[in-house]
Tab-separated table of C-alpha atoms in Angstrom:
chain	number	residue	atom	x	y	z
A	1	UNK	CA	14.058	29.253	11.668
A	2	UNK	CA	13.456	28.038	15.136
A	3	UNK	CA	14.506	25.219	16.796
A	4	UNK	CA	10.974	23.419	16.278
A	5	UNK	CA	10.906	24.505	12.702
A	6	UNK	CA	13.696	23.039	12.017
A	7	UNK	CA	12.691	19.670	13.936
A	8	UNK	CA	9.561	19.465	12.259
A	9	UNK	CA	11.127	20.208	8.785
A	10	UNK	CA	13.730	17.589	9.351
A	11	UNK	CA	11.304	14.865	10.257
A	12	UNK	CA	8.949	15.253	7.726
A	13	UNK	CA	12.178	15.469	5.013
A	14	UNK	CA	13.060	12.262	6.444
A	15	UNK	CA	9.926	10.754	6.859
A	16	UNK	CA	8.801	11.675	3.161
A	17	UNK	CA	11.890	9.835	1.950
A	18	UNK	CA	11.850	6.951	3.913
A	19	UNK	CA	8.269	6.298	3.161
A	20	UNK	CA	9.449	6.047	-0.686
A	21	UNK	CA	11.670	3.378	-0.165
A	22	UNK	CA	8.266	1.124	1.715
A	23	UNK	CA	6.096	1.949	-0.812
A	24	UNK	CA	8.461	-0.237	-3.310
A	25	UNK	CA	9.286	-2.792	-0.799
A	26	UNK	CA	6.029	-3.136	0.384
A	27	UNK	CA	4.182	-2.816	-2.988
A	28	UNK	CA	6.949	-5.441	-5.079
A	29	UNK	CA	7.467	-7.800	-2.845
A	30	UNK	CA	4.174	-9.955	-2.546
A	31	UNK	CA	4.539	-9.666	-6.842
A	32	UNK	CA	7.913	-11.301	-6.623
A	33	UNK	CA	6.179	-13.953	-3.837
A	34	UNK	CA	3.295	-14.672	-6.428
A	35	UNK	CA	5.587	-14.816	-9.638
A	36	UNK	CA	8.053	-17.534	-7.303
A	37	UNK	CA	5.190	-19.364	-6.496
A	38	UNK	CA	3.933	-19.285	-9.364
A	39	UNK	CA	7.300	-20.486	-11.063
A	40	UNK	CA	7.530	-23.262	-8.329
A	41	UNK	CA	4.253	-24.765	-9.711
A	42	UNK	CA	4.553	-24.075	-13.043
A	43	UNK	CA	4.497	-27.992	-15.134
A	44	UNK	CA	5.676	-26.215	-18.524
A	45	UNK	CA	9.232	-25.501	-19.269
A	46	UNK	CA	8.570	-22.539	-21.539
A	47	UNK	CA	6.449	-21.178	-18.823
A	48	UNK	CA	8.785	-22.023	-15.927
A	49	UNK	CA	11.526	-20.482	-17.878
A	50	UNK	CA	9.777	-16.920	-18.520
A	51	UNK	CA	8.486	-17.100	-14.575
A	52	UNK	CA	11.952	-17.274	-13.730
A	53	UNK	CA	13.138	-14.692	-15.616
A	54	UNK	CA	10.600	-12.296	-14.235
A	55	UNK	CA	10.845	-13.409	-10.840
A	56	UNK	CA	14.862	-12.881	-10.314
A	57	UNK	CA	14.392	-9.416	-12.519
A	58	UNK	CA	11.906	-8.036	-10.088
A	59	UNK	CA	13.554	-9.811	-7.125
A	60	UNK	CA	17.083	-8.395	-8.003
A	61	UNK	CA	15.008	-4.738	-8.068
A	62	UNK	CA	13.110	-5.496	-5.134
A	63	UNK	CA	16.727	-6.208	-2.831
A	64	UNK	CA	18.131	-3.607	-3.907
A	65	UNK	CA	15.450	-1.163	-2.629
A	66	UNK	CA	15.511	-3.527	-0.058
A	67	UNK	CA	18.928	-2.583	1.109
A	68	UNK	CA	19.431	1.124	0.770
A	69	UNK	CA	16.017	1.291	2.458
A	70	UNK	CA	17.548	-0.545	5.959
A	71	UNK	CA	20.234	2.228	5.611
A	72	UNK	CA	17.562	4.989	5.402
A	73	UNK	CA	15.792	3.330	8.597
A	74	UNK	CA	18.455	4.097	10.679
A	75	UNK	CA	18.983	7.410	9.256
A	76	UNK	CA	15.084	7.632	10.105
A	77	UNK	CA	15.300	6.740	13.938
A	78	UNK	CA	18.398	8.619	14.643
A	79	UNK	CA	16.632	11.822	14.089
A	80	UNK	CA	14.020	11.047	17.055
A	81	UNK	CA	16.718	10.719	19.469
A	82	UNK	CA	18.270	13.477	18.704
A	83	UNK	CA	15.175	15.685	18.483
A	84	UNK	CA	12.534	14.876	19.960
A	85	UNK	CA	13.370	13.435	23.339
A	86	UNK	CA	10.538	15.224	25.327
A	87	UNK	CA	8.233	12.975	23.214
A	88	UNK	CA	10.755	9.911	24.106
A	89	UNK	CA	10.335	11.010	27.957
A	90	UNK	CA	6.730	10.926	27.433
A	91	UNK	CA	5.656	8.462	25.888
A	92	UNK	CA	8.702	6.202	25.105
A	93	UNK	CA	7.442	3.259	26.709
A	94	UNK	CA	4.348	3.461	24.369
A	95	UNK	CA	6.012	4.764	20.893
A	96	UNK	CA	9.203	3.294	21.568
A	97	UNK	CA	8.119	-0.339	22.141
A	98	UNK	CA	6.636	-0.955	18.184
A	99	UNK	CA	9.706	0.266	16.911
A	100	UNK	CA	11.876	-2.071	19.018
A	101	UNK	CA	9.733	-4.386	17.653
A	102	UNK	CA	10.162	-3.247	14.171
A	103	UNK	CA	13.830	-3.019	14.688
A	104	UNK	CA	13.861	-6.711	15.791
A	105	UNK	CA	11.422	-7.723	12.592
A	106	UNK	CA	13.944	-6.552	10.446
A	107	UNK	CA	17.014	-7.001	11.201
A	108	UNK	CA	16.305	-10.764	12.780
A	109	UNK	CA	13.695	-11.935	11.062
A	110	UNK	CA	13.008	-10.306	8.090
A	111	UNK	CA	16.867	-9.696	6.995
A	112	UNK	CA	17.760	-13.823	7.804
A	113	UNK	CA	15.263	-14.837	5.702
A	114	UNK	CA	16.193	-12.594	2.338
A	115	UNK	CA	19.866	-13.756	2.978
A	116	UNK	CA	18.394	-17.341	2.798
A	117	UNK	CA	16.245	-16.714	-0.042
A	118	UNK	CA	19.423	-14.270	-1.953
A	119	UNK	CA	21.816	-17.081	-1.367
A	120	UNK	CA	19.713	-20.021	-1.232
A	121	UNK	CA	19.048	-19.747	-5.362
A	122	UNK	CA	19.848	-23.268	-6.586
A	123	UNK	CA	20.706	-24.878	-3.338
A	124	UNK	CA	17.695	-24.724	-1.370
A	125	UNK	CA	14.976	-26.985	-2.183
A	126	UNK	CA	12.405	-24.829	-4.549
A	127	UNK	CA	9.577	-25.054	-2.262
A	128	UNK	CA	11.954	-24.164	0.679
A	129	UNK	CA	13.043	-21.671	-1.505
A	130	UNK	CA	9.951	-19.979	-2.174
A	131	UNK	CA	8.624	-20.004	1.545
A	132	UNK	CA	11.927	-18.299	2.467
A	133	UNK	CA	11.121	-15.300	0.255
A	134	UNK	CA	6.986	-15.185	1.910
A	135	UNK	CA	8.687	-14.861	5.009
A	136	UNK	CA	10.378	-12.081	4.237
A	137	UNK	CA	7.076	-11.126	2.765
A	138	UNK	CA	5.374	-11.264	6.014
A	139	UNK	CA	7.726	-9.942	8.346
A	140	UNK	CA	8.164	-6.836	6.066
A	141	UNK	CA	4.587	-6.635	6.532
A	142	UNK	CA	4.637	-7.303	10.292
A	143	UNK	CA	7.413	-4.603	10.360
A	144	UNK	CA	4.771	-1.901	8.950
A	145	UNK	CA	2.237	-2.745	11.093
A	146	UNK	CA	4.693	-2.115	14.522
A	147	UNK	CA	5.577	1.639	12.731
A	148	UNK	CA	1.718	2.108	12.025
A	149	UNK	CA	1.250	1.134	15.579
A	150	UNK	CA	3.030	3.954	16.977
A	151	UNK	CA	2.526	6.401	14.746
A	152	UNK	CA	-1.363	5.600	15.566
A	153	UNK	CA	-0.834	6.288	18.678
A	154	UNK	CA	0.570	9.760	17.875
A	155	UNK	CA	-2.557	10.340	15.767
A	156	UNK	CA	-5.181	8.309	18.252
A	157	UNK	CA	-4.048	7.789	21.921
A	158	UNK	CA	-6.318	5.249	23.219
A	159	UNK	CA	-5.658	2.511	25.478
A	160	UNK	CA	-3.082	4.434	27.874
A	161	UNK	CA	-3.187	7.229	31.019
A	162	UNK	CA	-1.076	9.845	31.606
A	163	UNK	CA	0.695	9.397	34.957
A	164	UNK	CA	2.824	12.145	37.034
A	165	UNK	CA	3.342	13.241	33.016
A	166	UNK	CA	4.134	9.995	32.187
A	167	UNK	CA	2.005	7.975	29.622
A	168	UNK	CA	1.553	4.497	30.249
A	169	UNK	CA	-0.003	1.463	28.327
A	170	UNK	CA	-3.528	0.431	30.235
A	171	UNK	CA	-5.221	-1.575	27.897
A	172	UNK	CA	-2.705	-3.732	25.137
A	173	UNK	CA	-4.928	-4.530	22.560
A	174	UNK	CA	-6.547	-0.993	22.329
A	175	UNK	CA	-3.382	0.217	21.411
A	176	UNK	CA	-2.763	-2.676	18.511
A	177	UNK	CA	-6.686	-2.131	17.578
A	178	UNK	CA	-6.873	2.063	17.053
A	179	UNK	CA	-8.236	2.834	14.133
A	180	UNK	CA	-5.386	4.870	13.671
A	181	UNK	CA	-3.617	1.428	12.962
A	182	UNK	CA	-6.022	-1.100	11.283
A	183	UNK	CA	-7.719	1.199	9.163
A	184	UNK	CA	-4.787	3.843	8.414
A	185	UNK	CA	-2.386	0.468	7.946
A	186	UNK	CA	-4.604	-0.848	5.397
A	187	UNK	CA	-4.785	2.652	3.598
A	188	UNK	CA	-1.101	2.308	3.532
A	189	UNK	CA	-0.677	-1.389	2.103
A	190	UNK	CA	-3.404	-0.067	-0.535
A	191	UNK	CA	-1.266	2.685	-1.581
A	192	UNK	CA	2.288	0.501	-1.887
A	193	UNK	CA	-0.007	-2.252	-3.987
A	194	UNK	CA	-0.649	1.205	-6.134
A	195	UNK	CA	2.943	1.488	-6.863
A	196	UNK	CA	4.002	-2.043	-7.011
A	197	UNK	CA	1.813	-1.958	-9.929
A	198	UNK	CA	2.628	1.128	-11.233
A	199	UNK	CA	6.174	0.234	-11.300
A	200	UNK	CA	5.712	-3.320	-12.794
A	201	UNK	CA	3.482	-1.662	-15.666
A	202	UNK	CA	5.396	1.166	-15.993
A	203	UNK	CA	9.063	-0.763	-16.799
A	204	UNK	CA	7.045	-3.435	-18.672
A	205	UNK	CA	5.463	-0.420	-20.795
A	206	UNK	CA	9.050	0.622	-21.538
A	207	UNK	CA	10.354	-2.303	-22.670
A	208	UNK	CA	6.839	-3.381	-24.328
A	209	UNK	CA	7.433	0.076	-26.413
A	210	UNK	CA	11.270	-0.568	-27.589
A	211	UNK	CA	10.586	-4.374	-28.344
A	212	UNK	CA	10.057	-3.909	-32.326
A	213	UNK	CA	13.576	-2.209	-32.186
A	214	UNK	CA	15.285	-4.411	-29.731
A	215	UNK	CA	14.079	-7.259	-31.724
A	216	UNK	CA	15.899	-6.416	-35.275
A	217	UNK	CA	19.005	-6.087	-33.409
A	218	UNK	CA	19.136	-9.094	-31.238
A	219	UNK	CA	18.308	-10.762	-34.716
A	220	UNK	CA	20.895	-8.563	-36.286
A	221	UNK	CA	23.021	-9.751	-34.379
A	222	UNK	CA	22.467	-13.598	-35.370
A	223	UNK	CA	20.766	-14.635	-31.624
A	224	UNK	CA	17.615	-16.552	-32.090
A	225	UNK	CA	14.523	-14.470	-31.831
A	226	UNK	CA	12.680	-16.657	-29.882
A	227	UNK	CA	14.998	-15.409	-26.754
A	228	UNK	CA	14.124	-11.702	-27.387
A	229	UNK	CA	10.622	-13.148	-27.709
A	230	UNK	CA	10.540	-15.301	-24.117
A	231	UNK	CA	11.856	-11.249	-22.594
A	232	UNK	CA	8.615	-9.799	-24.270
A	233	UNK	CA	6.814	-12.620	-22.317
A	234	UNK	CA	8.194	-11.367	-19.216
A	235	UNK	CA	7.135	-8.074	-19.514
A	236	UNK	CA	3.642	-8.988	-20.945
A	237	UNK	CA	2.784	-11.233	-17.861
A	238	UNK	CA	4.635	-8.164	-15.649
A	239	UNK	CA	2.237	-5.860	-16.924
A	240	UNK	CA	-0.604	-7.931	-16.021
A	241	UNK	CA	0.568	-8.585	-12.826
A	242	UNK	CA	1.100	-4.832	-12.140
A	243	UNK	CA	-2.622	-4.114	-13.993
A	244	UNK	CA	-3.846	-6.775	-11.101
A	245	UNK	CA	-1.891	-5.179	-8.169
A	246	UNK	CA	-2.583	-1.707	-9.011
A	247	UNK	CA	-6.217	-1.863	-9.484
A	248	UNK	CA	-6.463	-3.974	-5.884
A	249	UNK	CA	-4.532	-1.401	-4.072
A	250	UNK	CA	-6.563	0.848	-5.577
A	251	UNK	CA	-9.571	-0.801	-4.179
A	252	UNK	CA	-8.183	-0.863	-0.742
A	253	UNK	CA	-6.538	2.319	-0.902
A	254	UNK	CA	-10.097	4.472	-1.666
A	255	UNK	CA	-12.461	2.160	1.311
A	256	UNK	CA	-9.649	2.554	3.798
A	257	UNK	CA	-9.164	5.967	3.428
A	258	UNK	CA	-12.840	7.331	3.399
A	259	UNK	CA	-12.473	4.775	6.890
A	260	UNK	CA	-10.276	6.992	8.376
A	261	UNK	CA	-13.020	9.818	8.340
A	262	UNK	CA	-14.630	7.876	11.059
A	263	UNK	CA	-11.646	9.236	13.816
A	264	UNK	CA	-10.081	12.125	12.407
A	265	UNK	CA	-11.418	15.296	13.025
A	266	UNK	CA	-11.533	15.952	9.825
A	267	UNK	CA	-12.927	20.205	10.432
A	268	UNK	CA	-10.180	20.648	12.954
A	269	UNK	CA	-7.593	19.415	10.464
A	270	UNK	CA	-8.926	21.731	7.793
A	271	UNK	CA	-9.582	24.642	10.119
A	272	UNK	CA	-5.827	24.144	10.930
A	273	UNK	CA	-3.842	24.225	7.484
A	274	UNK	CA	-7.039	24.053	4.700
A	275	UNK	CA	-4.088	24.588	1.746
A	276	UNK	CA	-2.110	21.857	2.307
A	277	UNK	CA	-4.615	19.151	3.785
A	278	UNK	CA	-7.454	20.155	1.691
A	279	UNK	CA	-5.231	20.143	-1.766
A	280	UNK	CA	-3.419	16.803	0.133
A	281	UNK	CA	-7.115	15.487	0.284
A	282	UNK	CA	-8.253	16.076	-2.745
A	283	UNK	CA	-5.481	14.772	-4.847
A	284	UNK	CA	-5.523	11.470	-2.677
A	285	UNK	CA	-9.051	11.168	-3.764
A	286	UNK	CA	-8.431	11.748	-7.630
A	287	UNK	CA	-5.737	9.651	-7.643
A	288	UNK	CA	-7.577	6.978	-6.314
A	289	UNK	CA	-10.528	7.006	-8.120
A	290	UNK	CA	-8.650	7.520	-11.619
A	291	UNK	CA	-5.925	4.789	-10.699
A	292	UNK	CA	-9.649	2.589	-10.038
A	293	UNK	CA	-11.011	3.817	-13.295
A	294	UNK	CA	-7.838	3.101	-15.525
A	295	UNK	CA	-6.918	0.147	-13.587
A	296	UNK	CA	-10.552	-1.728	-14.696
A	297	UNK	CA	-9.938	-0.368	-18.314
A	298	UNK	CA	-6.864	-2.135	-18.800
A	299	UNK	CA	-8.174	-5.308	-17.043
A	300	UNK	CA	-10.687	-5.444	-20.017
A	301	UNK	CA	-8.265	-5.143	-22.526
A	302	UNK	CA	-6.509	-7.903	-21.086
A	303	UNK	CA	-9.009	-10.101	-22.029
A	304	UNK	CA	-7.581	-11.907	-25.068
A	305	UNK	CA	-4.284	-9.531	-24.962
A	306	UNK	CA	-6.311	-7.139	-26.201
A	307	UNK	CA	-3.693	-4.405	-24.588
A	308	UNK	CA	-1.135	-6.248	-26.921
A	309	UNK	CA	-2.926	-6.739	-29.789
A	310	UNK	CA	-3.879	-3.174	-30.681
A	311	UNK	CA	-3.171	-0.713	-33.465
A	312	UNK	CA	1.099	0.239	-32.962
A	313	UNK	CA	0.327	3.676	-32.725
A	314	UNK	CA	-2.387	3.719	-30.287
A	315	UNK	CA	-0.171	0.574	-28.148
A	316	UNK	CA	2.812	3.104	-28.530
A	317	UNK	CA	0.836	6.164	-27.361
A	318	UNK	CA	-0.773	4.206	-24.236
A	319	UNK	CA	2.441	2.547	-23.179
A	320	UNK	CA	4.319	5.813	-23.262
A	321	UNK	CA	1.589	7.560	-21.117
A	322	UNK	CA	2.022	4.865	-18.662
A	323	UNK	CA	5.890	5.000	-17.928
A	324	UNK	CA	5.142	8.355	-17.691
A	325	UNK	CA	2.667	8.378	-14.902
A	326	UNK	CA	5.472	6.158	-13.027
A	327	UNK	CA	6.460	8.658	-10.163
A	328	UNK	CA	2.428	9.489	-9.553
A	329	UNK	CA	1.965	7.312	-6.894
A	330	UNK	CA	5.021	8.495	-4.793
A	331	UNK	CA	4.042	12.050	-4.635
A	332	UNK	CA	0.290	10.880	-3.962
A	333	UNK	CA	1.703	8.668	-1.406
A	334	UNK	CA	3.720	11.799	-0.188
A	335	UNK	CA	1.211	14.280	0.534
A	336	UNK	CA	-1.189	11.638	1.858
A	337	UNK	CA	1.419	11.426	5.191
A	338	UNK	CA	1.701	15.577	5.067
A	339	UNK	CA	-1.843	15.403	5.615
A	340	UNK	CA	-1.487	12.941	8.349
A	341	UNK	CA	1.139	15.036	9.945
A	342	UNK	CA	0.299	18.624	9.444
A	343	UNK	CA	-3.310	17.741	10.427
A	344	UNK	CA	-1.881	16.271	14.105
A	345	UNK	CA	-0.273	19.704	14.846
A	346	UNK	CA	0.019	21.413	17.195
A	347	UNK	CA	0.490	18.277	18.674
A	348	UNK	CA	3.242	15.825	18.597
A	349	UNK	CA	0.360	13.284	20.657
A	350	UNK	CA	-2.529	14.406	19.873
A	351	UNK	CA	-4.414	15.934	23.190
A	352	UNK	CA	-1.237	14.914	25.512
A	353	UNK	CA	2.002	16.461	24.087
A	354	UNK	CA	1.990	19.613	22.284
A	355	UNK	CA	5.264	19.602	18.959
A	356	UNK	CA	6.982	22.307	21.078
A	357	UNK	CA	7.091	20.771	24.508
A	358	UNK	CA	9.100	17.451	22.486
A	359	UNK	CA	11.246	19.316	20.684
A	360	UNK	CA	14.882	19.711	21.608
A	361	UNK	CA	15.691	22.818	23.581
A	362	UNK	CA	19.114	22.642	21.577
A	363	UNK	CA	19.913	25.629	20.418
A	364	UNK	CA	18.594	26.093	16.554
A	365	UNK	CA	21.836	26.123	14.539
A	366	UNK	CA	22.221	22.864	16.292
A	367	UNK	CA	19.425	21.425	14.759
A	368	UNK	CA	20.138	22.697	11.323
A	369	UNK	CA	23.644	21.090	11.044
A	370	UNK	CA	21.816	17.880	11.999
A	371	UNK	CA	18.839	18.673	9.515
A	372	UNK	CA	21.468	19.271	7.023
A	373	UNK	CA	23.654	16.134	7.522
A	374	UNK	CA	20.803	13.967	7.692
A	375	UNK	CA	18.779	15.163	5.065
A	376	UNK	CA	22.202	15.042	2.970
A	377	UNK	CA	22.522	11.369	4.093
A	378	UNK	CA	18.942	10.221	3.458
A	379	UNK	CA	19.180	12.181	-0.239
A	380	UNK	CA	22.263	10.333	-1.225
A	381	UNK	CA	20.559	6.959	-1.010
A	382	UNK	CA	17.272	7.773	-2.388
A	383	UNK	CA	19.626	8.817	-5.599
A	384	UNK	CA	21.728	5.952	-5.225
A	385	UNK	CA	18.500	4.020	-4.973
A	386	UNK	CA	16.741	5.193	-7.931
A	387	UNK	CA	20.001	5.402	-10.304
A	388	UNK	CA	20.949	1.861	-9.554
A	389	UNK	CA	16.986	0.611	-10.163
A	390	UNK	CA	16.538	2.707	-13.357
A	391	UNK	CA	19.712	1.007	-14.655
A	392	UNK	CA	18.884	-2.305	-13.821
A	393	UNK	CA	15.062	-1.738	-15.057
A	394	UNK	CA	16.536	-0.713	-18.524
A	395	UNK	CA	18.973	-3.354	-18.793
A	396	UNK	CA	16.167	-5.616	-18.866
A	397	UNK	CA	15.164	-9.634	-17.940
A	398	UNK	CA	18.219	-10.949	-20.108
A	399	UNK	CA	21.277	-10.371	-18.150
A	400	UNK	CA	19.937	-10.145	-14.566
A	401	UNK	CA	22.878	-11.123	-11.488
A	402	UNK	CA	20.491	-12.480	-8.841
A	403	UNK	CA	20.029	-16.157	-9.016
A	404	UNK	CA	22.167	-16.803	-12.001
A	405	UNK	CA	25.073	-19.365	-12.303
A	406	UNK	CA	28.535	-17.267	-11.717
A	407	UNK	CA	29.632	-17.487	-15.431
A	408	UNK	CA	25.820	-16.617	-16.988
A	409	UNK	CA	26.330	-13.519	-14.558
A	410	UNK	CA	29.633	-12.456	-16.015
A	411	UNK	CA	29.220	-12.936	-20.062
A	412	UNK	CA	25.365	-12.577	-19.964
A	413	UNK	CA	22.449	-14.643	-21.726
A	414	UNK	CA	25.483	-16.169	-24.323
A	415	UNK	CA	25.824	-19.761	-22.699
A	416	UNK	CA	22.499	-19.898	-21.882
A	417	UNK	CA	21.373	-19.943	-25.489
A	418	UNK	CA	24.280	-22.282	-26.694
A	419	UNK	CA	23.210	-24.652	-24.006
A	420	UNK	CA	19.771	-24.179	-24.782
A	421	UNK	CA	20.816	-24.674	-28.956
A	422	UNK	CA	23.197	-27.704	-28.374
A	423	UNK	CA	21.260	-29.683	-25.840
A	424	UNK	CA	17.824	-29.399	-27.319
A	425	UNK	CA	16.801	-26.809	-24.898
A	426	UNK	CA	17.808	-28.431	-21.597
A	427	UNK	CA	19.159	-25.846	-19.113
């Protein structure tokens, strides 16, 4: 393995991991911003009360991605420095200026307003509240759009010269305008609106599936069963939020991607690697169209809970397929940026710098200990990340930590429902 081999592998390891914390992020959080909202308004206190529950549950998921993904950043940016610094004596006042930005957007902006919203439950006004937790919304958003930026750039250099080997920025809002950006950006928030839902419908499924089960022994146990009922609200309306999501990103996903054809080369991608952007390609496309076709299906059988209502075995069948399903959008996501990547090559900026002239000229061991290390890192939290949300996601809506007063955190859903018993349901 050369020294470029291993660069490239590294970076597209670390890439490919990183991009699986977004997708969450990016897909979950305007679902937590809509269910808040939605709870803020809400008049009834049987509806405020389920909108509540679902909006800490997938809130307390959605920080939790949120923080092992800031970890994995850094992890993420290190490797440039350390490998690619022909491309950072390039073009570093081009690529490196969105990710200043980025870096800025997230740990200013975007992290001060999740602390406010984390540690503002109960305290802060609810509207204040609420607005906090858009914020962070936005600036998560704005924080995608500065990466997209420069990888765009990578993929579409327009709006700069090259100058004694230097490139240099000529025309602003060219560069913020490629193609590259707008259209591949939107691809992008269509495919984390894909997962968003696929997650929300895939838990909800899970629980949905268990609830006959879980409902004899909450009873069993003498607890009312109208608080194992107000859960399976939770994950009823989660599922049609995530139906809703999915089917939009879908949407968005499939018209921004067939976009894209409009500046790539898409015969010079293919001529260069036809197995691995062609298969990437197709499967994108599939994907899409199925997660359209499925998506519209169960928005029909919403329609007077239909999806609810039907014959156990068929419900049971249908909800197990779709917690199954669960990881599809990740690996579709996945191979969508190999095909973005490989297809660029040979050039780490496409016309301008060729992969091998940024590249290290460290020696090649060198770059394995430091593909090794990293890669270690960046796989410790993804598995820290997905053991800690698959826990959570099967504990359920009924003992959830974020938002909650300090006791209700530490004995679960028990004074709750004695308050709720004694006091004629006042919380």
């Amino acid at each position: 393995m050369t020294a470029v081999d291993a660069a490239r592998l590294q970076f597209a390891l670390l890439a490919g991991i990183h991009f699986s914390f977004v997708l969450v992020t990016l897909g979950l959080g305007p679902v937590v911003a809509v269910l808040q909202t939605r709870w803020t308004l809400a008049r009834r206190a049987d509806r405020r009360a389920v909108l509540e529950r679902a909006t800490r549950f997938w809130g307390q998921l959605y920080l939790v991605n949120y923080a092992l993904g800031i970890a994995a950043g850094i992890v993420m940016e290190l490797q440039l420095g350390l490998n690619f610094p022909g491309l950072l004596e390039v073009a570093g006042g081009v690529f490196g200026a969105p990710l200043v930005i980025e870096t800025m957007a997230a740990f200013f902006l975007e992290s001060t307003f999740l602390g406010l919203w984390v540690f503002g439950w109960h305290v802060l006004p609810r509207w204040a509240h609420t607005v906090s937790f858009w914020l962070v919304v936005l600036t998560g958003y704005l924080s995608a759009f500065t990466v997209m930026v420069a990888n765009g750039f990578l993929r579409n250099p327009v709006g700069v010269t090259v100058e004694d080997g230097v490139v240099r920025v000529t025309d602003v809002g060219a560069v913020v305008t490629n193609p590259a950006v707008v259209v591949s950006g939107m691809h992008v928030v269509g495919a984390c609106l894909i997962t968003g839902g696929f997650l929300l419908v895939g838990v909800s499924a899970w629980h949905l599936r268990r609830a006959p089960t879980r409902l004899s022994g909450v009873v069993a146990a003498g607890l009312p069963g109208a608080v194992m009922s107000e859960e399976n609200d939770v994950w009823r309306r989660s599922m049609r939020a995530g139906v809703v999501t999915g089917t939009l990103g879908s949407v968005l996903a499939i018209g921004a991607g067939f976009g894209q054809y409009a500046y790539v080369d898409t015969e010079s991608s293919l001529a260069n690697a036809p197995g691995v952007i062609g298969v990437a390609y197709g499967v994108m496309d599939m994907v899409g169209f199925l997660t359209f076709l499925v998506g519209s299906a169960l928005l029909l059988l919403l329609v007077r809970d239909a999806l609810f209502r039907m014959w156990r075995p068929l419900r049971r069948g249908l909800y197990g397929t779709l917690v199954v399903l669960l990881p599809v959008p990740f690996l579709t996501a996945l191979l969508g940026w190999v095909a973005r990547e490989v297809g660029r090559q040979p050039w780490a900026i496409a016309g301008i710098l060729r992969t091998e002239d940024a590249v290290t000229d460290a020696p090649a061991g060198q770059v394995v200990v430091s593909l090794v290390v990293l890669v270690g890192v960046m796989l410790a939290l993804a598995v820290a990340d997905g053991v800690v949300l698959a826990r959570l996601a099967r504990r359920g809506a009924d003992r959830v930590v974020l938002g909650a007063p300090p006791r209700a955190a530490l004995v679960g859903p028990g004074p709750e429902i004695e308050s709720t018993l004694t006091f004629g349901g006042t919380r």
